[in-house]
Coordinates of C-alpha atoms and ligand atoms in Angstrom, one line a residue:
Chain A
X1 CA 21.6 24.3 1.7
X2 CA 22.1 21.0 0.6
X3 CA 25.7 19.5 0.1
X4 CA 27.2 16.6 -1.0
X5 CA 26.0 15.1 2.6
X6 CA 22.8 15.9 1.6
X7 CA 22.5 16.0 -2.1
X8 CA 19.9 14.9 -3.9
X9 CA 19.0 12.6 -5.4
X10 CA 21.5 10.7 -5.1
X11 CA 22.9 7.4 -6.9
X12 CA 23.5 4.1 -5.6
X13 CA 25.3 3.6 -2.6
X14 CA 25.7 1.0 0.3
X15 CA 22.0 1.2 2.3
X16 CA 23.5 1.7 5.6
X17 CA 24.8 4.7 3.8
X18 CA 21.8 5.3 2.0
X19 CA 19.6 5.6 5.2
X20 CA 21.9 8.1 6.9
X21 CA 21.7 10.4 3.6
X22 CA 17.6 10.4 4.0
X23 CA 17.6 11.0 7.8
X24 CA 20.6 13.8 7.5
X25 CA 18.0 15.3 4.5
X26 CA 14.5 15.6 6.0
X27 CA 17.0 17.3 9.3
X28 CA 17.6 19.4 6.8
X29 CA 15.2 20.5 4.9
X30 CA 11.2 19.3 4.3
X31 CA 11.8 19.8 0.1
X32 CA 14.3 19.7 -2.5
X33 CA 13.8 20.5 -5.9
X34 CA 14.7 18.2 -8.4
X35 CA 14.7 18.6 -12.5
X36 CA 12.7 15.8 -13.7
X37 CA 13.7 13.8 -16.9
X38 CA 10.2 14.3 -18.2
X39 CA 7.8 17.8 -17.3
X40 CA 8.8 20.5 -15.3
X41 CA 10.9 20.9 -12.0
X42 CA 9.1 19.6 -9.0
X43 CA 9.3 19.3 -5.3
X44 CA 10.7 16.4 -3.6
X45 CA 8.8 16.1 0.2
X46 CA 11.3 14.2 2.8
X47 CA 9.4 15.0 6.0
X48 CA 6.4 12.9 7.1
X49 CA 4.6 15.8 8.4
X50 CA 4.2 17.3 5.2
X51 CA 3.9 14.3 2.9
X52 CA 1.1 13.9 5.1
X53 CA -0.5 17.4 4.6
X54 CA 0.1 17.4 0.9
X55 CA -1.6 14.2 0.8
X56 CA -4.5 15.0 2.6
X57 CA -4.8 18.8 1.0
X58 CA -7.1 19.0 -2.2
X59 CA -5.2 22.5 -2.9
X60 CA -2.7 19.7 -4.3
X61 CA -4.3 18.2 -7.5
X62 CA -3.9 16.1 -10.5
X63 CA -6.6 17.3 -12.8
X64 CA -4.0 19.6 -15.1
X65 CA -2.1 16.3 -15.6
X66 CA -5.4 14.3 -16.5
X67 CA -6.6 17.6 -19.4
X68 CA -3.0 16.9 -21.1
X69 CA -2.2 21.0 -19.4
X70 CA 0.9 19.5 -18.0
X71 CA 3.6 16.3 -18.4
X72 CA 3.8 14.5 -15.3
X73 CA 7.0 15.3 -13.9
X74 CA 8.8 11.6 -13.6
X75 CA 12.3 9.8 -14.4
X76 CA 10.3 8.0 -17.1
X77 CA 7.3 9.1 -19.7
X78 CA 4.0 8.0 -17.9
X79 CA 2.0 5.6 -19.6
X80 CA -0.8 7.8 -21.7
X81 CA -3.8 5.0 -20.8
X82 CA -2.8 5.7 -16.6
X83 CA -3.9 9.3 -17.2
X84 CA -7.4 8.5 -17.9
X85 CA -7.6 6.2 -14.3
X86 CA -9.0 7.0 -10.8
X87 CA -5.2 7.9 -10.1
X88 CA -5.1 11.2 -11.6
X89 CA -8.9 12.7 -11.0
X90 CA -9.7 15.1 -8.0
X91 CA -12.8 16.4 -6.0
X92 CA -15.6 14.8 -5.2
X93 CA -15.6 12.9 -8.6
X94 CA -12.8 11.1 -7.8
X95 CA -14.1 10.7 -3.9
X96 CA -17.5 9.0 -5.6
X97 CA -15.4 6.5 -7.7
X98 CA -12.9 5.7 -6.2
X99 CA -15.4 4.4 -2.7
X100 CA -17.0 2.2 -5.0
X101 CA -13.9 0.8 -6.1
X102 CA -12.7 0.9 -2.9
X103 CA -15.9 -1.2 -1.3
X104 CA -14.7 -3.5 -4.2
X105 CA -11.7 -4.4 -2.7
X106 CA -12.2 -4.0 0.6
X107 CA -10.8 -5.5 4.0
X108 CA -13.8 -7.2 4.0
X109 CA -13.6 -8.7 0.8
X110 CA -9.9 -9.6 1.3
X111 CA -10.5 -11.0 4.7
X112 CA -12.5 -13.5 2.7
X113 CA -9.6 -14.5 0.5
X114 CA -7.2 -15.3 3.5
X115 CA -8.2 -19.3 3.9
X116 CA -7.6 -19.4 0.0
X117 CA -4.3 -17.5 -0.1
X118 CA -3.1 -19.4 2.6
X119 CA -4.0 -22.6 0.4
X120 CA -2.0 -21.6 -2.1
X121 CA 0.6 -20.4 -0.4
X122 CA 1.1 -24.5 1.4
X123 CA 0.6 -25.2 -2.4
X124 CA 3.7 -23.4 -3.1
X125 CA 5.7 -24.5 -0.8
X126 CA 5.0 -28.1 -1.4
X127 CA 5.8 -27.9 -4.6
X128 CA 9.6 -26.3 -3.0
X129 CA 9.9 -29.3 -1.0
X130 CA 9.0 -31.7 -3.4
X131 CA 11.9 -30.5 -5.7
X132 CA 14.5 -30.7 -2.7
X133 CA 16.2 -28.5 -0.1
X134 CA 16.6 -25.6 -2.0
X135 CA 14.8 -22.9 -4.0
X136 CA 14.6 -19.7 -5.5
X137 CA 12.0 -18.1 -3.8
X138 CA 11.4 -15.4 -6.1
X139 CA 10.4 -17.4 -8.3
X140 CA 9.2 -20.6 -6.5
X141 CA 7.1 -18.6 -4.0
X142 CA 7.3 -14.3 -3.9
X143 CA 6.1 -14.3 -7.9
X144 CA 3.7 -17.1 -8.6
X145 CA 1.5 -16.6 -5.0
X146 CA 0.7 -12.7 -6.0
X147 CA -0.4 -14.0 -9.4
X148 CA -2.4 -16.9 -8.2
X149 CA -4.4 -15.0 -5.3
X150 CA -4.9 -12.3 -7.8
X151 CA -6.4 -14.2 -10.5
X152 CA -9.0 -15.3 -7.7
X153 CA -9.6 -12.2 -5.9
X154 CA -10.7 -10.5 -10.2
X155 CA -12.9 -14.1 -10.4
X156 CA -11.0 -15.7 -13.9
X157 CA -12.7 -19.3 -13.1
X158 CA -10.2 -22.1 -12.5
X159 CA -10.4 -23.3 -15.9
X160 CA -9.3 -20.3 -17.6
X161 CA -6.4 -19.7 -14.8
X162 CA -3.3 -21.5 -16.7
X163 CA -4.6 -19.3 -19.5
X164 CA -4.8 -16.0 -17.8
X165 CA -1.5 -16.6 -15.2
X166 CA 0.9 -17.1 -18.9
X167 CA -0.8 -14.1 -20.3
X168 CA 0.0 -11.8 -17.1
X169 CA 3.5 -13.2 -16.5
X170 CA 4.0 -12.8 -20.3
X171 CA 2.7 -9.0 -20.1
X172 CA 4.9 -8.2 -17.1
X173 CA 8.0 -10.3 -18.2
X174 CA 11.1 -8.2 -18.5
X175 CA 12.6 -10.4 -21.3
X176 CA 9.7 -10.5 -23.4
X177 CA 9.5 -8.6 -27.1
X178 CA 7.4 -5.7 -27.4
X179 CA 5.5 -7.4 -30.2
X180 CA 4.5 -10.6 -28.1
X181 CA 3.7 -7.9 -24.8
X182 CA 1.5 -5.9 -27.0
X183 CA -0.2 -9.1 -28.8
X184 CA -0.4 -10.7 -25.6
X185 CA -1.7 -7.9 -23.2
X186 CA -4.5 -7.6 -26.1
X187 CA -5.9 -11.1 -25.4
X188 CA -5.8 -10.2 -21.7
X189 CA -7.7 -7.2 -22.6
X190 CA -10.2 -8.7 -24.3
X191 CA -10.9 -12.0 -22.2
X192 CA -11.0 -9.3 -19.3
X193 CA -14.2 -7.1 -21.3
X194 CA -15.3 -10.7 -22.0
X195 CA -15.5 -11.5 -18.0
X196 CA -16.9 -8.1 -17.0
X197 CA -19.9 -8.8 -19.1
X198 CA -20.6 -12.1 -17.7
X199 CA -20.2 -10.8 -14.1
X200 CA -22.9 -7.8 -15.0
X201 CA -25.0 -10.6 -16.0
X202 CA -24.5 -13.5 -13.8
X203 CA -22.9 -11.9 -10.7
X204 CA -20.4 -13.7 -8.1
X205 CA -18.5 -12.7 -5.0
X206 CA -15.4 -11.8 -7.1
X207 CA -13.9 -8.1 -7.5
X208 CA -15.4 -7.8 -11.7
X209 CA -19.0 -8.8 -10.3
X210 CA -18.2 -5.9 -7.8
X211 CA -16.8 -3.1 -10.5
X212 CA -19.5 -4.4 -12.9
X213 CA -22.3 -4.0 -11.1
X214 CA -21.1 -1.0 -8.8
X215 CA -23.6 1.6 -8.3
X216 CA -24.2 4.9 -6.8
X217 CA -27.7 6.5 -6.9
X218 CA -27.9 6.3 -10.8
X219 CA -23.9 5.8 -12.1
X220 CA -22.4 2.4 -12.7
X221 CA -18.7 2.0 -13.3
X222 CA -18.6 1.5 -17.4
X223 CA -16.1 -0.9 -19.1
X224 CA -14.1 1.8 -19.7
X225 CA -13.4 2.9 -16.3
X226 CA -13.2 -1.0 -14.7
X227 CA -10.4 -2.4 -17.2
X228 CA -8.2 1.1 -16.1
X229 CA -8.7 -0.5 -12.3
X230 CA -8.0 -4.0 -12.8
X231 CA -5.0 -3.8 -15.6
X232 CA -3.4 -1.6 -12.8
X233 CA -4.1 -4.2 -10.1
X234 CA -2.7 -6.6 -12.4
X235 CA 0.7 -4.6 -13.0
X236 CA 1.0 -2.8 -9.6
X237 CA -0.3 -6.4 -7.6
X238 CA 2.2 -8.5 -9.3
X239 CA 5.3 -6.8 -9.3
X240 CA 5.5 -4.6 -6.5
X241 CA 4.0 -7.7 -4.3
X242 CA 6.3 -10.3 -5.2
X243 CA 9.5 -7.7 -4.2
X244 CA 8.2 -6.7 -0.9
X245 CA 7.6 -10.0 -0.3
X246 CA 11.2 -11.1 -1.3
X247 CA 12.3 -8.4 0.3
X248 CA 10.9 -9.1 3.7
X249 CA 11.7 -12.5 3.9
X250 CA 15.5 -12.0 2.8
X251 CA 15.1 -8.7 5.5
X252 CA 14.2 -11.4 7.9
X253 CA 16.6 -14.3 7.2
X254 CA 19.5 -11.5 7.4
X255 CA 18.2 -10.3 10.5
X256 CA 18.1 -13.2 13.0
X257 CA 16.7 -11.4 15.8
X258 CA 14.0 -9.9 14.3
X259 CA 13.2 -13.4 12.6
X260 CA 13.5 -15.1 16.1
X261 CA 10.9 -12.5 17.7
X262 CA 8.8 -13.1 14.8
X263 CA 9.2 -16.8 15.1
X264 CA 8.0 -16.5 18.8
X265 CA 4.4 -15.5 18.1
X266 CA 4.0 -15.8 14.3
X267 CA 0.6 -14.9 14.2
X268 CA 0.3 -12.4 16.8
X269 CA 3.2 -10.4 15.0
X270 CA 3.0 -10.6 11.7
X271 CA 1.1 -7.5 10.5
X272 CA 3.6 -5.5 12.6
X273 CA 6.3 -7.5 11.1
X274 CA 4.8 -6.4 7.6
X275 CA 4.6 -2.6 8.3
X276 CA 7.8 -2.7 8.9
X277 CA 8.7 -4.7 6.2
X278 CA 6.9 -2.4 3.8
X279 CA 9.0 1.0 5.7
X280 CA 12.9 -0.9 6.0
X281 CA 13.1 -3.9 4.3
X282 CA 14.4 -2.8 1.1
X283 CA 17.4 -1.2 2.9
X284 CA 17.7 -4.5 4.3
X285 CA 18.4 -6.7 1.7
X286 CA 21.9 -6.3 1.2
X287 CA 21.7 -4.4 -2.3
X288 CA 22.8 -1.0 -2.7
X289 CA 20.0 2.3 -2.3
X290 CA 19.5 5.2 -4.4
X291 CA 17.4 8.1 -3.8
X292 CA 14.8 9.5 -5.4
X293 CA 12.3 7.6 -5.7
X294 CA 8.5 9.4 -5.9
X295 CA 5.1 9.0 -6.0
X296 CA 3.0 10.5 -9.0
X297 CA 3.3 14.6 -8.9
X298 CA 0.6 16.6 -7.8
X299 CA 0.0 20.2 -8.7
X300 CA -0.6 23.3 -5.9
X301 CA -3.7 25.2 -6.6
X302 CA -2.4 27.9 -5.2
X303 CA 0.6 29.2 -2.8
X304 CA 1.3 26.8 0.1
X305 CA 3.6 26.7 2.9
X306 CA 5.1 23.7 3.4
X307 CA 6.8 23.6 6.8
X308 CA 8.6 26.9 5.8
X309 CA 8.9 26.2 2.0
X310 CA 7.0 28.5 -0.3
X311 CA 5.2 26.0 -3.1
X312 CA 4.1 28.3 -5.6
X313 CA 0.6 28.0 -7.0
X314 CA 1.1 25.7 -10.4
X315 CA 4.2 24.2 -8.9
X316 CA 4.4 20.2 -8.6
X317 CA 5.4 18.1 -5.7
X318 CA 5.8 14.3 -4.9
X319 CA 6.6 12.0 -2.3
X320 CA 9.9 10.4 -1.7
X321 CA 8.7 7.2 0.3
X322 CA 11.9 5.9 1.5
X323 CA 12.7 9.6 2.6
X324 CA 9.5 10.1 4.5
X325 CA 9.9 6.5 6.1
X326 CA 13.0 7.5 7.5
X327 CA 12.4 11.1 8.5
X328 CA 13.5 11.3 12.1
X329 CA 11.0 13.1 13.5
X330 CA 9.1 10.5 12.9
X331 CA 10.3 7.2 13.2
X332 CA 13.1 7.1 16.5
X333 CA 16.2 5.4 14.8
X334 CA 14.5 5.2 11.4
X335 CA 17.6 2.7 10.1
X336 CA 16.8 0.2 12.5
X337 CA 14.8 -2.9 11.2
X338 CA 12.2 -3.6 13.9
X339 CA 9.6 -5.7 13.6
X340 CA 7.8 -4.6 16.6
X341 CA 8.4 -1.1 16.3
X342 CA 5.0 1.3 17.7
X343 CA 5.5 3.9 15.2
X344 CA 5.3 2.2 11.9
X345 CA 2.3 4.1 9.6
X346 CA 4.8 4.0 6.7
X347 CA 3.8 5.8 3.7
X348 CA 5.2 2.8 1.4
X349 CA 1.7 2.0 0.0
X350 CA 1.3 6.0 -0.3
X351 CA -1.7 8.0 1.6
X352 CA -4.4 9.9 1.6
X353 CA -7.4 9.6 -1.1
X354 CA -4.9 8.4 -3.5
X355 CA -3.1 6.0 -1.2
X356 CA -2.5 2.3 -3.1
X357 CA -6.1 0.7 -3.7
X358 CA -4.9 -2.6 -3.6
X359 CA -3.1 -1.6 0.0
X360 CA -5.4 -4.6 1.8
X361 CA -4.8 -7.2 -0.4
X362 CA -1.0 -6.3 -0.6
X363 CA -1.0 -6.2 3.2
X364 CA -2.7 -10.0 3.2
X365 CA -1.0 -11.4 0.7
X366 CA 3.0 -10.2 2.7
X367 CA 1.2 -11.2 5.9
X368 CA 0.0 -14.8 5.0
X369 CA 2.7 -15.1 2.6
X370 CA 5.4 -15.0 4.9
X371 CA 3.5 -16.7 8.0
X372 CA 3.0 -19.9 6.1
X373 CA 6.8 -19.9 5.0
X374 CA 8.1 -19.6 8.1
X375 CA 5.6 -21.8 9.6
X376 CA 6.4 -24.1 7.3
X377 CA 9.9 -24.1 7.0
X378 CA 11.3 -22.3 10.2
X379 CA 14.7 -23.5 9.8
X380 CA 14.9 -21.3 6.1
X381 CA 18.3 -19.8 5.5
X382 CA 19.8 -17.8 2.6
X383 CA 21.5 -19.8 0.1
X384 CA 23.4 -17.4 -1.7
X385 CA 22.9 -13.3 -2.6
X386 CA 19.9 -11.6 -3.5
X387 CA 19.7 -10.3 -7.4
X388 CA 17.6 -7.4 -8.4
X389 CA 16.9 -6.1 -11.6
X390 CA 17.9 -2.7 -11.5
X391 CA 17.2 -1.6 -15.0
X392 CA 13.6 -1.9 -14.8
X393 CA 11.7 0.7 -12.1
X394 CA 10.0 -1.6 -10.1
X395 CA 13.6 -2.7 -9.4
X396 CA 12.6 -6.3 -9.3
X397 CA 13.7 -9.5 -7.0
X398 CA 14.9 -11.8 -10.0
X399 CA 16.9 -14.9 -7.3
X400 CA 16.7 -15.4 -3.6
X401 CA 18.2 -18.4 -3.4
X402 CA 17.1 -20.2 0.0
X403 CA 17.7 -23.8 1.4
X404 CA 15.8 -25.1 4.5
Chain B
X1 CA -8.7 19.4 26.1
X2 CA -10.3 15.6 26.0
X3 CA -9.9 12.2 26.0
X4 CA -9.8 8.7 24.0
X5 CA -9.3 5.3 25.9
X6 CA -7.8 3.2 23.6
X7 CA -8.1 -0.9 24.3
X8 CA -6.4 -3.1 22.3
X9 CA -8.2 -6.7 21.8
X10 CA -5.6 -8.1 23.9
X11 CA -6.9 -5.8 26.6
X12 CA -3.9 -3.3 27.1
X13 CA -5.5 0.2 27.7
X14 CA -3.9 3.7 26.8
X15 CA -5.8 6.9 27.2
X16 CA -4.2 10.2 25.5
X17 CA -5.3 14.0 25.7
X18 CA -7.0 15.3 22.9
X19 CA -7.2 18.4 21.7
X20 CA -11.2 19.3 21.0
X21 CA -11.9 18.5 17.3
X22 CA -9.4 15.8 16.7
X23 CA -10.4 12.7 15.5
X24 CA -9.8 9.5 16.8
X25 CA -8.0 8.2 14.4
X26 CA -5.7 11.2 13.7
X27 CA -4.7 11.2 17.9
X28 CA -3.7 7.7 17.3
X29 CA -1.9 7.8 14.5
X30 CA -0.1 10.8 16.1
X31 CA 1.1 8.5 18.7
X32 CA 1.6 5.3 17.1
X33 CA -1.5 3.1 19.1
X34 CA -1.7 -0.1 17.4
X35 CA -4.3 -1.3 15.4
X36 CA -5.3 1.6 13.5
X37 CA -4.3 1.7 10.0
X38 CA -6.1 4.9 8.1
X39 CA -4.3 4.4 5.2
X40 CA -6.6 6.8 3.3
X41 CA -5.7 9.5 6.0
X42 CA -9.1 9.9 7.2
X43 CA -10.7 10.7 3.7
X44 CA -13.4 7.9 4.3
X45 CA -12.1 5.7 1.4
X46 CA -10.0 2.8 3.7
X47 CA -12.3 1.6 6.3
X48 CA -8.8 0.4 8.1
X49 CA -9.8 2.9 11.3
X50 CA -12.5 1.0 12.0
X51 CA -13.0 1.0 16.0
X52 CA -16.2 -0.5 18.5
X53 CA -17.6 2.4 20.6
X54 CA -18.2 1.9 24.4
X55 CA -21.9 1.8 24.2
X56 CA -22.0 4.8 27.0
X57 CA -20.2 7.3 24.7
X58 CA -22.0 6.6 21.4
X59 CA -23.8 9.6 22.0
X60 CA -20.5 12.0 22.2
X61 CA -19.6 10.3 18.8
X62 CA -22.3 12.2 17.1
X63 CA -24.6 10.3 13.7
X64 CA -23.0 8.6 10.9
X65 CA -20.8 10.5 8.4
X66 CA -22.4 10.3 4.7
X67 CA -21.0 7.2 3.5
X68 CA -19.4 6.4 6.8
X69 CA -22.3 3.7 6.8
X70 CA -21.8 2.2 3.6
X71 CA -17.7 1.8 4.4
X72 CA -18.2 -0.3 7.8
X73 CA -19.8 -2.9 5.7
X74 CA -17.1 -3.1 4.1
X75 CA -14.0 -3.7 7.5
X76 CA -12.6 -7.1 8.1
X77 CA -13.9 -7.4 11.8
X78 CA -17.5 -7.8 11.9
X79 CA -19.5 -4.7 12.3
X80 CA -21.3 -4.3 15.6
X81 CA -24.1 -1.7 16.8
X82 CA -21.1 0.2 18.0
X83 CA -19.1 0.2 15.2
X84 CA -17.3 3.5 13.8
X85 CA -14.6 4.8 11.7
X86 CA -12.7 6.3 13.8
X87 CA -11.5 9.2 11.5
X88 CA -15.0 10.2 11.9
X89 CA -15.0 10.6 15.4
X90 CA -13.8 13.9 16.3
X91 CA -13.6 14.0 20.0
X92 CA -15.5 17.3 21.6
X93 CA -14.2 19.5 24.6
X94 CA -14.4 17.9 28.2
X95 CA -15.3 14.9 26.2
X96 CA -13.6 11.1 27.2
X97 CA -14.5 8.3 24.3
X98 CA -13.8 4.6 25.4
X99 CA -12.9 2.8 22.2
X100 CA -12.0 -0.8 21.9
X101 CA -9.9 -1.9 18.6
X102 CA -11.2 -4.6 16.6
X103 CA -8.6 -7.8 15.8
X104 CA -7.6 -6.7 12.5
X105 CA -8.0 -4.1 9.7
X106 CA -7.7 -6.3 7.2
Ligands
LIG501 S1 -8.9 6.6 7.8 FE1 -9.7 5.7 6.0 S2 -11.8 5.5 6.4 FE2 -11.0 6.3 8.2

């Protein structure tokens, strides 16, 4: 029974604090149910066991969501357009679509972008050290390097990225009117259709050539279902990028030890590093945690047991990352931040068929991002307190101020 | 009951018991061996399991998954002759798979 040690969700509260709630909850219990401010009830999974089952089990589905049947349960109305995408299809239709996408951006294709991202990460920090001793890294280094790399990973040509960079930052900008978003995001919209059909005609090793001229047996991917894809690589690649990497490389400066062992073999430890980064580091930034997080809803098809919880056939459930990645029985002192911890397959960038598609170039972008920083400037030190926006969900890093 | 030898490219070896019909990947996972990623959970769609076969146990591997060929052209280590996905790999009673893990995943 949960009390107020393990209510839920819960509000802001100090993250040591924070942690101990999630670990004391998935000890207690694998589900809560929680009333949603939009759609029905729904489950809230805190065990890694069975976020992993759910994830994994097509008896969970999102198709009654996709026919308009049901409101996706959520703290926020879900964006009518993100319905139509990849994210919210099932079976083998989803399976076919979302490999080709997948072979689109894949390790592969990432790997390729590594030299480049590297580039313009020195580019970056360059730029920081021309200006002086100090910087905001959020928006010196965390924000423009996701929106740079991105812009080549799609393929805009280098003339048109100025163009393209203002339009995306404008689109995502929190202080931006509606008006100018909307106006805006349709120029992006269209000088995106425009690229696609150059790509289908004049193919390069970019992800549009990829989506446009994807094919299995007799389907291509039509316009329709490639801008879905890239406008959510565009929202989910900027934002949610540029915090973890904020996040991980305030994690580290207020961690010494962990930035000293990662210091001592920078290359050989960074993708551990960044696991971890991806489970912890938000706890370990110094700003208070909430709980209650999710990931989109899915629907049981019909009863399920979930580790001793009956889940009714129609009933929805979601992930609660930060839960899962702290659940005990999975991760041995889960509130520690260690950067070469074994058991680190963190759920942050979800799991399963529906997991994050943009997972490797997230993962390449934190681990190059944060190897050339360091590299660079291995004597970096906070300069004053981390500032998040916490009235917008992505909970954005607005300042890290740093000096070197 | 089986077995997977797992090397890592710096050439630390760990072998765990398997129980007949688990993959590869999933043993791994299970017990946090480095280097395998699965984010898609072994649904075919990640190509982040992606492991090199000792050429002696190929056979026990069994053929390609439908589709499994298509994804490891698409892993960030080079695909070799002995190239799998390891979440494809279920490993069979009596059975011992030697695997080697490939520099990255990504
Ligand atoms: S776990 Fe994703 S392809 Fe094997």
């Amino acid at each position: 029974m949960s009390d107020s040690l393990t209510e839920y969700p819960f509000d802001l509260r100090p993250a040591p604090e924070a942690v101990a709630h999630q670990q004391r909850i998935a000890v207690d219990r694998p589900l809560t149910r929680v009333a949603m401010q939009y759609g029905d009830e729904a489950w809230a999974i805190h065990r890694y066991g069975v976020a992993q089952q759910v994830l994994t089990d097509p008896r969970f589905v999102r198709g009654p969501f996709a026919r308009r049947e049901r409101t996706v349960p959520a703290a926020f109305e879900f964006p009518e357009f993100l319905l139509d995408t990849l994210q919210f299809a099932d079976g083998d239709e989803h399976k076919k679509l979302r490999r080709l996408v997948q072979v689109a951006i894949s390790p592969r294709r990432v790997q390729a972008l590594r030299e480049r991202t590297a580039e313009i990460a020195n580019e970056l920090i360059d730029d920081m050290i021309a200006k002086g001793d100090t910087a905001n890294l959020a928006e010196d280094y965390a924000t423009p390097l996701p929106i740079r790399v991105l812009s080549e990973f799609i393929g805009v040509p280098v003339e048109d990225q100025p163009k393209f960079i203002l339009w995306a930052t404008t689109v995502l900008s929190l202080d931006t009117p509606e008006d100018e978003v909307l106006a805006t995001g349709m120029e992006l919209y269209s000088y995106l259709l425009d690229l696609i059909a150059a790509r289908r005609e004049d193919p390069r090793e970019d992800l549009l050539s990829s989506l446009a001229n994807a094919r299995d047996k007799d389907d291509t991917l039509t316009d329709a279902e490639i801008m879905p894809i890239a406008m959510i690589l565009l929202v989910a690649g900027f934002d949610n990028t540029a915090g973890f990497l904020a996040a991980g490389v305030s994690a580290l400066l207020r961690n010494g030890d962990q930035r000293e062992r990662l210091l001592e073999d920078l290359d050989g430890r960074i993708a551990p590093a960044v696991e971890e980064i991806l489970r912890h580091a938000m706890f370990e930034v110094g700003s208070p945690m909430a709980g209650g997080m999710g990931t989109v809803a899915m629907v049981a098809t019909e009863d399920v047991d979930l580790d001793g919880v009956l889940v009714k056939a129609g009933e929805a459930v979601y992930v609660d990352p930060a839960s899962v990645n702290h659940d005990p029985a999975a991760f041995k002192d889960s509130q520690i931040f260690d950067i070469l911890r074994e058991d680190s397959p963190q759920m942050m960038l979800s799991y399963g068929i529906h997991s994050c598609l943009g997972a490797p170039l997230a993962r390449m972008e934190m681990q190059v991002g944060i190897a050339e920083l360091f590299r660079r400037l291995p004597t970096l030190r906070l300069n004053g307190e981390i500032v998040r926006n916490m009235h917008v969900l992505t909970i954005p890093v607005t300042d890290l101020p740093v000096a070197w | 009951m089986g077995s997977v030898v797992y090397t890592q490219p710096d050439g630390t070896v760990r072998e765990l018991e398997a129980e007949a019909g688990q993959s590869v990947m999933q043993l791994a996972t299970k017990n946090g061996v480095r280097g395998i990623l699965a984010q898609c959970g072994g649904t075919l769609s990640c190509a982040t399991c992606h492991v090199y076969v000792d050429e002696t146990d190929l056979a026990d591997c069994g053929p390609l998954a439908d589709f499994e060929d298509d994804m490891l052209d698409t892993t960030a280590a080079d695909r070799l002759d002995c190239s799998r996905l390891s979440c494809q790999v279920k490993v069979g009673e009596g059975q011992t798979i030697r695997v080697t893990i490939p520099p990255t995943q990504l």
